[in-house]
Amino acid sequence: MIFNSLGLLLVATTLLQLLHHGTGQDCKLADENVKEIMIEQLKNDCLKKGYESSLTGCEAEGEPKLNKKQRKKCDKTEKKLEACDANCEGKTLNSLQSSIYTLLVIYYSLT
């Protein structure tokens, strides 16, 4: 019973904090289609030319063949996608969805 109340309190408090602070404040790509287009751009213009990305599932293909200007463009694209919690593995989760999922896992593990 104590764990149930504690878990529910934890979930409620965290959701209120998320709603109060807002989500995706760093993400400047509001439209999901724009994210998908930018991921494809990263894959075609950067990863296929050997760009080493830190995004999940984004693997470089072969040796780096980018000049300084191309690398800078890839860095900018990656930074925008990173702020939106994007990855190369398929659908992206925004920070609110990700937080809610984590909270639900914690809550159900306590009950």
Short mmCIF file of N, CA and C in Angstrom, two decimals:
data_model
loop_
_atom_site.label_atom_id
_atom_site.label_comp_id
_atom_site.label_asym_id
_atom_site.label_seq_id
_atom_site.Cartn_x
_atom_site.Cartn_y
_atom_site.Cartn_z
N MET A 1 0.83 -1.19 0.00
CA MET A 1 0.00 0.00 0.00
C MET A 1 0.87 1.26 0.00
N ILE A 2 1.94 1.26 0.80
CA ILE A 2 2.83 2.42 0.84
C ILE A 2 3.49 2.63 -0.51
N PHE A 3 3.92 1.53 -1.16
CA PHE A 3 4.57 1.65 -2.46
C PHE A 3 3.60 2.18 -3.51
N ASN A 4 2.34 1.77 -3.43
CA ASN A 4 1.33 2.26 -4.35
C ASN A 4 1.17 3.77 -4.24
N SER A 5 1.02 4.26 -3.02
CA SER A 5 0.87 5.70 -2.80
C SER A 5 2.12 6.46 -3.19
N LEU A 6 3.27 5.91 -2.84
CA LEU A 6 4.54 6.54 -3.18
C LEU A 6 4.73 6.59 -4.69
N GLY A 7 4.42 5.52 -5.37
CA GLY A 7 4.56 5.48 -6.83
C GLY A 7 3.63 6.47 -7.51
N LEU A 8 2.40 6.53 -7.05
CA LEU A 8 1.43 7.46 -7.62
C LEU A 8 1.86 8.90 -7.36
N LEU A 9 2.36 9.17 -6.18
CA LEU A 9 2.84 10.51 -5.84
C LEU A 9 4.03 10.88 -6.73
N LEU A 10 4.93 9.96 -6.95
CA LEU A 10 6.10 10.20 -7.81
C LEU A 10 5.67 10.51 -9.23
N VAL A 11 4.75 9.74 -9.76
CA VAL A 11 4.26 9.96 -11.13
C VAL A 11 3.57 11.32 -11.23
N ALA A 12 2.69 11.62 -10.30
CA ALA A 12 1.95 12.89 -10.34
C ALA A 12 2.89 14.09 -10.24
N THR A 13 3.86 14.02 -9.32
CA THR A 13 4.80 15.13 -9.13
C THR A 13 5.63 15.36 -10.38
N THR A 14 6.11 14.29 -10.96
CA THR A 14 6.95 14.42 -12.16
C THR A 14 6.16 14.97 -13.33
N LEU A 15 4.93 14.49 -13.52
CA LEU A 15 4.10 15.01 -14.61
C LEU A 15 3.81 16.49 -14.44
N LEU A 16 3.53 16.91 -13.21
CA LEU A 16 3.30 18.33 -12.96
C LEU A 16 4.54 19.17 -13.27
N GLN A 17 5.71 18.66 -12.90
CA GLN A 17 6.95 19.37 -13.20
C GLN A 17 7.15 19.48 -14.71
N LEU A 18 6.90 18.41 -15.43
CA LEU A 18 7.06 18.43 -16.89
C LEU A 18 6.09 19.42 -17.53
N LEU A 19 4.86 19.41 -17.08
CA LEU A 19 3.88 20.32 -17.65
C LEU A 19 4.18 21.77 -17.30
N HIS A 20 4.72 22.00 -16.12
CA HIS A 20 5.05 23.34 -15.68
C HIS A 20 6.23 23.90 -16.48
N HIS A 21 7.25 23.10 -16.66
CA HIS A 21 8.46 23.57 -17.36
C HIS A 21 8.31 23.51 -18.86
N GLY A 22 7.36 22.77 -19.36
CA GLY A 22 7.20 22.61 -20.80
C GLY A 22 8.14 21.54 -21.30
N THR A 23 7.92 21.10 -22.51
CA THR A 23 8.77 20.06 -23.07
C THR A 23 9.25 20.49 -24.43
N GLY A 24 10.38 19.96 -24.82
CA GLY A 24 10.91 20.25 -26.12
C GLY A 24 11.30 21.70 -26.31
N GLN A 25 11.66 22.39 -25.24
CA GLN A 25 12.00 23.80 -25.35
C GLN A 25 13.21 24.01 -26.25
N ASP A 26 14.13 23.07 -26.27
CA ASP A 26 15.31 23.19 -27.11
C ASP A 26 15.02 22.77 -28.55
N CYS A 27 13.96 22.03 -28.75
CA CYS A 27 13.63 21.51 -30.09
C CYS A 27 13.00 22.60 -30.93
N LYS A 28 13.63 22.87 -32.06
CA LYS A 28 13.11 23.89 -32.96
C LYS A 28 12.41 23.27 -34.17
N LEU A 29 12.25 21.95 -34.15
CA LEU A 29 11.61 21.23 -35.24
C LEU A 29 10.24 20.75 -34.78
N ALA A 30 9.25 21.63 -34.85
CA ALA A 30 7.93 21.33 -34.31
C ALA A 30 7.21 20.24 -35.09
N ASP A 31 7.39 20.22 -36.39
CA ASP A 31 6.68 19.26 -37.24
C ASP A 31 7.45 17.95 -37.32
N GLU A 32 6.77 16.84 -37.10
CA GLU A 32 7.40 15.51 -37.14
C GLU A 32 7.96 15.21 -38.53
N ASN A 33 7.30 15.70 -39.57
CA ASN A 33 7.78 15.48 -40.94
C ASN A 33 9.13 16.15 -41.16
N VAL A 34 9.32 17.32 -40.58
CA VAL A 34 10.60 18.02 -40.72
C VAL A 34 11.71 17.20 -40.07
N LYS A 35 11.43 16.60 -38.93
CA LYS A 35 12.42 15.75 -38.26
C LYS A 35 12.81 14.58 -39.15
N GLU A 36 11.80 13.95 -39.74
CA GLU A 36 12.07 12.80 -40.61
C GLU A 36 12.90 13.20 -41.82
N ILE A 37 12.59 14.36 -42.39
CA ILE A 37 13.36 14.86 -43.54
C ILE A 37 14.80 15.13 -43.13
N MET A 38 14.98 15.73 -41.95
CA MET A 38 16.34 16.04 -41.49
C MET A 38 17.12 14.76 -41.17
N ILE A 39 16.45 13.73 -40.68
CA ILE A 39 17.12 12.45 -40.43
C ILE A 39 17.58 11.86 -41.76
N GLU A 40 16.72 11.91 -42.77
CA GLU A 40 17.10 11.42 -44.09
C GLU A 40 18.26 12.23 -44.66
N GLN A 41 18.23 13.54 -44.43
CA GLN A 41 19.32 14.41 -44.89
C GLN A 41 20.63 14.02 -44.19
N LEU A 42 20.55 13.76 -42.89
CA LEU A 42 21.74 13.33 -42.15
C LEU A 42 22.27 12.02 -42.71
N LYS A 43 21.37 11.09 -42.98
CA LYS A 43 21.79 9.79 -43.53
C LYS A 43 22.45 9.95 -44.90
N ASN A 44 21.80 10.70 -45.80
CA ASN A 44 22.28 10.81 -47.17
C ASN A 44 23.49 11.71 -47.33
N ASP A 45 23.47 12.87 -46.67
CA ASP A 45 24.54 13.86 -46.86
C ASP A 45 25.71 13.68 -45.91
N CYS A 46 25.51 12.96 -44.82
CA CYS A 46 26.55 12.89 -43.81
C CYS A 46 27.03 11.45 -43.55
N LEU A 47 26.11 10.60 -43.13
CA LEU A 47 26.49 9.23 -42.75
C LEU A 47 27.07 8.44 -43.91
N LYS A 48 26.50 8.63 -45.10
CA LYS A 48 27.01 7.91 -46.28
C LYS A 48 28.40 8.38 -46.67
N LYS A 49 28.80 9.54 -46.14
CA LYS A 49 30.13 10.08 -46.43
C LYS A 49 31.07 9.90 -45.24
N GLY A 50 30.68 9.04 -44.30
CA GLY A 50 31.56 8.69 -43.20
C GLY A 50 31.46 9.56 -41.96
N TYR A 51 30.44 10.39 -41.86
CA TYR A 51 30.28 11.27 -40.70
C TYR A 51 29.97 10.42 -39.46
N GLU A 52 30.70 10.65 -38.39
CA GLU A 52 30.49 9.93 -37.12
C GLU A 52 29.44 10.67 -36.30
N SER A 53 28.26 10.09 -36.17
CA SER A 53 27.17 10.71 -35.44
C SER A 53 27.04 10.10 -34.04
N SER A 54 26.57 10.92 -33.10
CA SER A 54 26.35 10.42 -31.74
C SER A 54 24.88 10.02 -31.51
N LEU A 55 24.03 10.21 -32.52
CA LEU A 55 22.63 9.84 -32.38
C LEU A 55 22.47 8.32 -32.42
N THR A 56 21.54 7.81 -31.65
CA THR A 56 21.29 6.38 -31.58
C THR A 56 20.89 5.83 -32.95
N GLY A 57 21.58 4.78 -33.36
CA GLY A 57 21.26 4.11 -34.60
C GLY A 57 21.84 4.74 -35.85
N CYS A 58 22.53 5.85 -35.70
CA CYS A 58 23.13 6.54 -36.86
C CYS A 58 24.58 6.08 -37.02
N GLU A 59 24.79 5.19 -37.98
CA GLU A 59 26.11 4.61 -38.21
C GLU A 59 26.75 5.19 -39.46
N ALA A 60 28.02 5.56 -39.34
CA ALA A 60 28.78 6.07 -40.50
C ALA A 60 29.05 4.92 -41.46
N GLU A 61 29.07 5.25 -42.73
CA GLU A 61 29.36 4.25 -43.76
C GLU A 61 30.72 4.57 -44.38
N GLY A 62 31.72 3.80 -44.04
CA GLY A 62 33.04 3.97 -44.64
C GLY A 62 33.88 5.05 -43.97
N GLU A 63 34.92 5.43 -44.68
CA GLU A 63 35.86 6.43 -44.18
C GLU A 63 35.29 7.84 -44.38
N PRO A 64 35.63 8.78 -43.47
CA PRO A 64 35.17 10.16 -43.61
C PRO A 64 35.66 10.81 -44.91
N LYS A 65 34.72 11.40 -45.65
CA LYS A 65 35.04 12.06 -46.92
C LYS A 65 34.45 13.47 -46.94
N LEU A 66 34.36 14.10 -45.80
CA LEU A 66 33.73 15.42 -45.70
C LEU A 66 34.77 16.52 -45.57
N ASN A 67 34.51 17.65 -46.26
CA ASN A 67 35.37 18.80 -46.04
C ASN A 67 34.86 19.56 -44.82
N LYS A 68 35.53 20.62 -44.45
CA LYS A 68 35.20 21.35 -43.23
C LYS A 68 33.76 21.92 -43.28
N LYS A 69 33.37 22.46 -44.43
CA LYS A 69 32.04 23.05 -44.58
C LYS A 69 30.96 21.98 -44.45
N GLN A 70 31.17 20.82 -45.08
CA GLN A 70 30.20 19.73 -45.00
C GLN A 70 30.09 19.20 -43.57
N ARG A 71 31.23 19.06 -42.89
CA ARG A 71 31.23 18.57 -41.51
C ARG A 71 30.46 19.53 -40.60
N LYS A 72 30.64 20.84 -40.82
CA LYS A 72 29.95 21.84 -40.01
C LYS A 72 28.43 21.75 -40.23
N LYS A 73 28.01 21.54 -41.48
CA LYS A 73 26.59 21.38 -41.80
C LYS A 73 26.03 20.13 -41.12
N CYS A 74 26.79 19.05 -41.14
CA CYS A 74 26.36 17.81 -40.48
C CYS A 74 26.26 18.01 -38.97
N ASP A 75 27.22 18.73 -38.40
CA ASP A 75 27.19 19.02 -36.96
C ASP A 75 25.94 19.79 -36.58
N LYS A 76 25.57 20.79 -37.39
CA LYS A 76 24.37 21.59 -37.12
C LYS A 76 23.11 20.73 -37.20
N THR A 77 23.04 19.91 -38.23
CA THR A 77 21.88 19.03 -38.41
C THR A 77 21.75 18.08 -37.22
N GLU A 78 22.87 17.48 -36.83
CA GLU A 78 22.86 16.54 -35.71
C GLU A 78 22.44 17.24 -34.42
N LYS A 79 22.92 18.45 -34.20
CA LYS A 79 22.60 19.18 -32.97
C LYS A 79 21.10 19.48 -32.90
N LYS A 80 20.49 19.88 -34.03
CA LYS A 80 19.05 20.14 -34.06
C LYS A 80 18.26 18.86 -33.77
N LEU A 81 18.70 17.76 -34.36
CA LEU A 81 18.00 16.49 -34.15
C LEU A 81 18.17 16.00 -32.72
N GLU A 82 19.35 16.20 -32.16
CA GLU A 82 19.63 15.78 -30.79
C GLU A 82 18.74 16.53 -29.80
N ALA A 83 18.50 17.81 -30.05
CA ALA A 83 17.64 18.61 -29.17
C ALA A 83 16.20 18.11 -29.19
N CYS A 84 15.84 17.39 -30.24
CA CYS A 84 14.47 16.87 -30.37
C CYS A 84 14.39 15.38 -30.03
N ASP A 85 15.44 14.85 -29.45
CA ASP A 85 15.47 13.43 -29.07
C ASP A 85 15.24 12.51 -30.27
N ALA A 86 15.75 12.91 -31.42
CA ALA A 86 15.59 12.11 -32.63
C ALA A 86 16.67 11.03 -32.69
N ASN A 87 16.40 10.00 -33.49
CA ASN A 87 17.38 8.94 -33.71
C ASN A 87 17.18 8.37 -35.10
N CYS A 88 18.07 7.50 -35.51
CA CYS A 88 18.00 6.92 -36.86
C CYS A 88 17.30 5.56 -36.86
N GLU A 89 16.69 5.19 -35.76
CA GLU A 89 16.08 3.87 -35.65
C GLU A 89 14.60 3.85 -35.98
N GLY A 90 14.04 4.94 -36.37
CA GLY A 90 12.62 4.97 -36.69
C GLY A 90 11.94 6.11 -36.00
N LYS A 91 10.77 5.86 -35.47
CA LYS A 91 9.99 6.90 -34.84
C LYS A 91 10.73 7.52 -33.66
N THR A 92 10.55 8.81 -33.49
CA THR A 92 11.19 9.52 -32.38
C THR A 92 10.19 9.70 -31.25
N LEU A 93 10.70 9.71 -30.05
CA LEU A 93 9.88 10.02 -28.89
C LEU A 93 10.23 11.42 -28.44
N ASN A 94 9.23 12.25 -28.23
CA ASN A 94 9.57 13.55 -27.68
C ASN A 94 9.85 13.38 -26.20
N SER A 95 10.37 14.41 -25.57
CA SER A 95 10.82 14.27 -24.19
C SER A 95 9.67 13.96 -23.23
N LEU A 96 8.46 14.48 -23.51
CA LEU A 96 7.32 14.18 -22.64
C LEU A 96 6.94 12.70 -22.75
N GLN A 97 6.87 12.18 -23.98
CA GLN A 97 6.55 10.76 -24.16
C GLN A 97 7.58 9.88 -23.49
N SER A 98 8.84 10.23 -23.65
CA SER A 98 9.92 9.46 -23.06
C SER A 98 9.83 9.48 -21.53
N SER A 99 9.56 10.64 -20.96
CA SER A 99 9.46 10.76 -19.50
C SER A 99 8.27 9.99 -18.96
N ILE A 100 7.15 10.08 -19.65
CA ILE A 100 5.96 9.35 -19.21
C ILE A 100 6.20 7.85 -19.27
N TYR A 101 6.83 7.39 -20.33
CA TYR A 101 7.15 5.97 -20.45
C TYR A 101 8.03 5.52 -19.29
N THR A 102 9.07 6.29 -18.98
CA THR A 102 9.97 5.95 -17.88
C THR A 102 9.23 5.92 -16.55
N LEU A 103 8.37 6.91 -16.33
CA LEU A 103 7.59 6.95 -15.09
C LEU A 103 6.65 5.75 -14.97
N LEU A 104 6.03 5.38 -16.06
CA LEU A 104 5.14 4.22 -16.02
C LEU A 104 5.90 2.94 -15.71
N VAL A 105 7.09 2.80 -16.26
CA VAL A 105 7.91 1.63 -15.97
C VAL A 105 8.25 1.60 -14.47
N ILE A 106 8.64 2.75 -13.93
CA ILE A 106 8.98 2.84 -12.49
C ILE A 106 7.73 2.53 -11.65
N TYR A 107 6.62 3.13 -12.02
CA TYR A 107 5.39 2.93 -11.25
C TYR A 107 4.97 1.46 -11.21
N TYR A 108 4.98 0.82 -12.38
CA TYR A 108 4.56 -0.58 -12.42
C TYR A 108 5.58 -1.52 -11.76
N SER A 109 6.84 -1.09 -11.70
CA SER A 109 7.82 -1.93 -11.01
C SER A 109 7.64 -1.83 -9.49
N LEU A 110 7.04 -0.73 -9.01
CA LEU A 110 6.80 -0.57 -7.58
C LEU A 110 5.53 -1.27 -7.12
N THR A 111 4.61 -1.50 -8.05
CA THR A 111 3.34 -2.11 -7.65
C THR A 111 3.35 -3.61 -7.81
#
